[in-house]
PDB file of C-alpha atoms in Angstrom:
ATOM      1  CA  MET T   1     -11.687  19.738 -68.677  1.00 52.00           C
ATOM      2  CA  SER T   2      -9.544  16.843 -67.700  1.00 52.00           C
ATOM      3  CA  THR T   3      -5.825  16.536 -68.039  1.00 54.00           C
ATOM      4  CA  PRO T   4      -4.039  13.412 -69.259  1.00 56.00           C
ATOM      5  CA  ARG T   5      -3.181  12.595 -65.633  1.00 57.00           C
ATOM      6  CA  GLY T   6      -6.814  12.822 -64.466  1.00 53.00           C
ATOM      7  CA  ASN T   7      -8.420  15.429 -62.300  1.00 56.00           C
ATOM      8  CA  ARG T   8      -6.853  16.615 -59.049  1.00 56.00           C
ATOM      9  CA  ARG T   9      -9.368  14.782 -56.883  1.00 57.00           C
ATOM     10  CA  ASP T  10      -8.319  11.430 -58.332  1.00 56.00           C
ATOM     11  CA  GLU T  11      -4.662  12.219 -57.723  1.00 54.00           C
ATOM     12  CA  GLY T  12      -5.376  12.896 -54.029  1.00 54.00           C
ATOM     13  CA  VAL T  13      -7.157   9.573 -53.660  1.00 54.00           C
ATOM     14  CA  ARG T  14      -4.321   7.715 -55.298  1.00 55.00           C
ATOM     15  CA  GLU T  15      -1.806   9.416 -53.027  1.00 57.00           C
ATOM     16  CA  LYS T  16      -3.661   8.279 -49.851  1.00 61.00           C
ATOM     17  CA  GLN T  17      -3.667   4.685 -51.042  1.00 66.00           C
ATOM     18  CA  ARG T  18       0.084   4.344 -51.328  1.00 64.00           C
ATOM     19  CA  PRO T  19       1.647   1.123 -50.028  1.00 67.00           C
ATOM     20  CA  ALA T  20       2.803   0.890 -46.400  1.00 62.00           C
ATOM     21  CA  SER T  21       6.410   0.689 -47.520  1.00 71.00           C
ATOM     22  CA  GLN T  22       6.150   4.265 -48.739  1.00 83.00           C
ATOM     23  CA  ARG T  23       5.254   5.722 -45.317  1.00 83.00           C
ATOM     24  CA  SER T  24       7.440   8.541 -44.114  1.00 88.00           C
ATOM     25  CA  PRO T  25       9.718   8.150 -41.062  1.00 89.00           C
ATOM     26  CA  ALA T  26       7.451  10.525 -39.125  1.00 91.00           C
ATOM     27  CA  GLU T  27       4.450   8.247 -39.758  1.00 90.00           C
ATOM     28  CA  TRP T  28       6.408   5.172 -38.629  1.00 90.00           C
ATOM     29  CA  PHE T  29       7.556   7.005 -35.493  1.00 94.00           C
ATOM     30  CA  THR T  30       3.996   8.080 -34.672  1.00 95.00           C
ATOM     31  CA  LEU T  31       2.703   4.545 -35.231  1.00 94.00           C
ATOM     32  CA  ALA T  32       5.415   3.046 -33.004  1.00 95.00           C
ATOM     33  CA  LEU T  33       4.834   5.610 -30.253  1.00 96.00           C
ATOM     34  CA  SER T  34       1.067   5.047 -30.333  1.00 97.00           C
ATOM     35  CA  GLY T  35       1.567   1.287 -30.150  1.00 96.00           C
ATOM     36  CA  LEU T  36       3.928   1.677 -27.211  1.00 96.00           C
ATOM     37  CA  ILE T  37       1.441   3.845 -25.307  1.00 97.00           C
ATOM     38  CA  VAL T  38      -1.472   1.470 -25.939  1.00 97.00           C
ATOM     39  CA  GLY T  39       0.681  -1.542 -24.999  1.00 96.00           C
ATOM     40  CA  THR T  40       1.777   0.097 -21.751  1.00 96.00           C
ATOM     41  CA  ILE T  41      -1.797   0.915 -20.768  1.00 95.00           C
ATOM     42  CA  LEU T  42      -2.910  -2.663 -21.495  1.00 94.00           C
ATOM     43  CA  ALA T  43      -0.001  -4.080 -19.480  1.00 92.00           C
ATOM     44  CA  LEU T  44      -0.869  -1.879 -16.487  1.00 88.00           C
ATOM     45  CA  LEU T  45      -4.530  -2.877 -16.648  1.00 87.00           C
ATOM     46  CA  LEU T  46      -3.642  -6.574 -16.782  1.00 87.00           C
ATOM     47  CA  PHE T  47      -1.231  -6.178 -13.861  1.00 80.00           C
ATOM     48  CA  GLN T  48      -3.911  -4.453 -11.799  1.00 74.00           C
ATOM     49  CA  LEU T  49      -6.443  -7.121 -12.693  1.00 76.00           C
ATOM     50  CA  PHE T  50      -4.264 -10.088 -11.751  1.00 75.00           C
ATOM     51  CA  ASP T  51      -1.913  -8.792  -9.064  1.00 69.00           C
ATOM     52  CA  GLY T  52      -2.724  -5.247  -8.013  1.00 60.00           C
ATOM     53  CA  GLY T  53      -4.857  -4.325  -5.009  1.00 64.00           C
ATOM     54  CA  ARG T  54      -4.078  -7.465  -3.053  1.00 75.00           C
ATOM     55  CA  GLU T  55      -4.479  -5.950   0.381  1.00 87.00           C
ATOM     56  CA  ALA T  56      -6.149  -7.394   3.425  1.00 90.00           C
ATOM     57  CA  ILE T  57      -9.104  -5.444   4.840  1.00 93.00           C
ATOM     58  CA  LEU T  58      -9.903  -6.848   8.277  1.00 96.00           C
ATOM     59  CA  ALA T  59     -12.755  -6.369  10.710  1.00 96.00           C
ATOM     60  CA  ALA T  60     -13.622  -8.210  13.908  1.00 97.00           C
ATOM     61  CA  GLU T  61     -16.905  -8.492  15.749  1.00 96.00           C
ATOM     62  CA  VAL T  62     -18.392 -10.324  18.703  1.00 95.00           C
ATOM     63  CA  ASP T  63     -21.563 -12.411  18.607  1.00 92.00           C
ATOM     64  CA  LEU T  64     -23.233 -11.860  21.985  1.00 91.00           C
ATOM     65  CA  GLN T  65     -26.220 -13.973  20.903  1.00 92.00           C
ATOM     66  CA  GLY T  66     -23.951 -17.014  20.543  1.00 93.00           C
ATOM     67  CA  VAL T  67     -22.418 -16.898  24.053  1.00 94.00           C
ATOM     68  CA  ARG T  68     -22.581 -20.211  25.875  1.00 94.00           C
ATOM     69  CA  GLU T  69     -21.608 -21.206  29.388  1.00 94.00           C
ATOM     70  CA  GLU T  70     -19.850 -24.444  30.249  1.00 95.00           C
ATOM     71  CA  GLU T  71     -18.392 -25.317  33.656  1.00 94.00           C
ATOM     72  CA  GLY T  72     -18.217 -21.699  34.809  1.00 92.00           C
ATOM     73  CA  SER T  73     -16.549 -20.361  31.644  1.00 94.00           C
ATOM     74  CA  PHE T  74     -18.242 -18.240  29.016  1.00 95.00           C
ATOM     75  CA  TYR T  75     -17.469 -18.879  25.335  1.00 96.00           C
ATOM     76  CA  LEU T  76     -17.826 -15.705  23.285  1.00 96.00           C
ATOM     77  CA  PRO T  77     -17.830 -16.179  19.486  1.00 96.00           C
ATOM     78  CA  ILE T  78     -15.453 -13.827  17.639  1.00 96.00           C
ATOM     79  CA  VAL T  79     -15.749 -13.405  13.857  1.00 96.00           C
ATOM     80  CA  VAL T  80     -12.918 -12.018  11.722  1.00 97.00           C
ATOM     81  CA  ARG T  81     -13.725 -10.979   8.161  1.00 96.00           C
ATOM     82  CA  ASN T  82     -11.178 -10.229   5.468  1.00 95.00           C
ATOM     83  CA  SER T  83     -13.061  -8.333   2.764  1.00 92.00           C
ATOM     84  CA  GLY T  84      -9.863  -7.583   0.829  1.00 89.00           C
ATOM     85  CA  SER T  85      -8.429  -9.841  -1.837  1.00 85.00           C
ATOM     86  CA  GLY T  86      -5.052 -10.286  -0.125  1.00 88.00           C
ATOM     87  CA  PRO T  87      -4.246 -12.666   2.734  1.00 92.00           C
ATOM     88  CA  ALA T  88      -3.216 -11.691   6.261  1.00 94.00           C
ATOM     89  CA  GLU T  89      -1.006 -13.545   8.732  1.00 95.00           C
ATOM     90  CA  ARG T  90      -0.765 -13.441  12.523  1.00 96.00           C
ATOM     91  CA  VAL T  91      -3.954 -11.437  12.931  1.00 97.00           C
ATOM     92  CA  LYS T  92      -4.325 -10.326  16.554  1.00 97.00           C
ATOM     93  CA  VAL T  93      -7.797  -9.531  17.863  1.00 97.00           C
ATOM     94  CA  GLU T  94      -8.437  -8.030  21.276  1.00 97.00           C
ATOM     95  CA  VAL T  95     -11.758  -8.375  23.099  1.00 96.00           C
ATOM     96  CA  ILE T  96     -12.395  -5.224  25.144  1.00 95.00           C
ATOM     97  CA  ASP T  97     -14.899  -4.384  27.865  1.00 92.00           C
ATOM     98  CA  GLU T  98     -16.070  -0.921  26.779  1.00 90.00           C
ATOM     99  CA  SER T  99     -17.348   0.032  30.239  1.00 87.00           C
ATOM    100  CA  ASN T 100     -13.823   0.245  31.661  1.00 89.00           C
ATOM    101  CA  GLY T 101     -11.578  -0.243  28.592  1.00 88.00           C
ATOM    102  CA  GLU T 102     -10.169  -3.425  30.098  1.00 91.00           C
ATOM    103  CA  PRO T 103      -8.973  -6.103  27.670  1.00 93.00           C
ATOM    104  CA  LEU T 104     -10.784  -9.363  28.350  1.00 93.00           C
ATOM    105  CA  ALA T 105      -8.987 -11.650  25.899  1.00 94.00           C
ATOM    106  CA  GLU T 106      -6.617 -11.702  22.954  1.00 96.00           C
ATOM    107  CA  ILE T 107      -6.935 -14.131  20.062  1.00 95.00           C
ATOM    108  CA  GLU T 108      -4.436 -14.723  17.260  1.00 96.00           C
ATOM    109  CA  PHE T 109      -5.411 -16.086  13.860  1.00 94.00           C
ATOM    110  CA  GLU T 110      -2.447 -17.586  12.024  1.00 94.00           C
ATOM    111  CA  ASP T 111      -3.746 -17.163   8.455  1.00 94.00           C
ATOM    112  CA  VAL T 112      -6.797 -15.334   7.126  1.00 94.00           C
ATOM    113  CA  ALA T 113      -7.294 -15.773   3.393  1.00 93.00           C
ATOM    114  CA  GLY T 114      -8.578 -12.988   1.186  1.00 90.00           C
ATOM    115  CA  GLU T 115     -12.362 -12.629   1.035  1.00 91.00           C
ATOM    116  CA  SER T 116     -12.905 -15.056   3.899  1.00 95.00           C
ATOM    117  CA  ARG T 117     -14.474 -15.314   7.332  1.00 95.00           C
ATOM    118  CA  LEU T 118     -13.083 -17.120  10.382  1.00 95.00           C
ATOM    119  CA  GLU T 119     -14.665 -17.787  13.745  1.00 95.00           C
ATOM    120  CA  ALA T 120     -13.025 -18.436  17.098  1.00 95.00           C
ATOM    121  CA  PHE T 121     -14.063 -18.335  20.734  1.00 96.00           C
ATOM    122  CA  ALA T 122     -12.787 -16.154  23.553  1.00 95.00           C
ATOM    123  CA  VAL T 123     -13.005 -17.973  26.875  1.00 95.00           C
ATOM    124  CA  LEU T 124     -14.022 -15.546  29.632  1.00 93.00           C
ATOM    125  CA  ASP T 125     -14.400 -16.002  33.372  1.00 91.00           C
ATOM    126  CA  ARG T 126     -17.475 -13.762  33.573  1.00 89.00           C
ATOM    127  CA  GLU T 127     -20.530 -13.321  31.379  1.00 89.00           C
ATOM    128  CA  PRO T 128     -19.933 -10.706  28.666  1.00 88.00           C
ATOM    129  CA  THR T 129     -22.305  -7.755  28.548  1.00 80.00           C
ATOM    130  CA  SER T 130     -23.513  -5.656  25.653  1.00 80.00           C
ATOM    131  CA  GLY T 131     -20.477  -3.370  26.076  1.00 89.00           C
ATOM    132  CA  VAL T 132     -17.993  -5.876  24.687  1.00 94.00           C
ATOM    133  CA  ARG T 133     -16.301  -5.372  21.332  1.00 94.00           C
ATOM    134  CA  ALA T 134     -13.527  -6.957  19.304  1.00 96.00           C
ATOM    135  CA  VAL T 135     -10.840  -4.996  17.456  1.00 96.00           C
ATOM    136  CA  VAL T 136      -8.051  -6.071  15.148  1.00 96.00           C
ATOM    137  CA  THR T 137      -4.876  -4.782  16.789  1.00 96.00           C
ATOM    138  CA  SER T 138      -2.285  -6.007  14.285  1.00 95.00           C
ATOM    139  CA  PHE T 139      -1.600  -8.283  11.327  1.00 94.00           C
ATOM    140  CA  GLU T 140       1.090  -9.037   8.769  1.00 92.00           C
ATOM    141  CA  GLN T 141       0.794  -9.135   5.009  1.00 86.00           C
ATOM    142  CA  PRO T 142       2.850 -11.908   3.413  1.00 82.00           C
TER     143      PRO T 142
END
């Protein structure tokens, strides 16, 4: 049997479809808080995407196959790679003879851009052997 106001199921449906202006203060508070949380998460993600993680990751290596001799000096190619997204300044690389730990040369790179590769030459007075390596000893992040 139905009442003049309709059955109870219809009343429940009508109640859920009330206009937004009839929302309770608790619903408005929950909506605002949810929006604030979602907005904060989106802002942090955008910051990380465009500015975060801008660090330099440096590695140096020698290329013994590319050594050349000219007028009694040996030119040893040194490669510096920055695999990070941030730049590095005043990158110091030391070429070391591993047999005795003696430094053979020091090279300074003024600027190394993010995700780049630079090559320089260490000029040595004796032919480098297989026990030569290059290490990054210091750098600055702008």
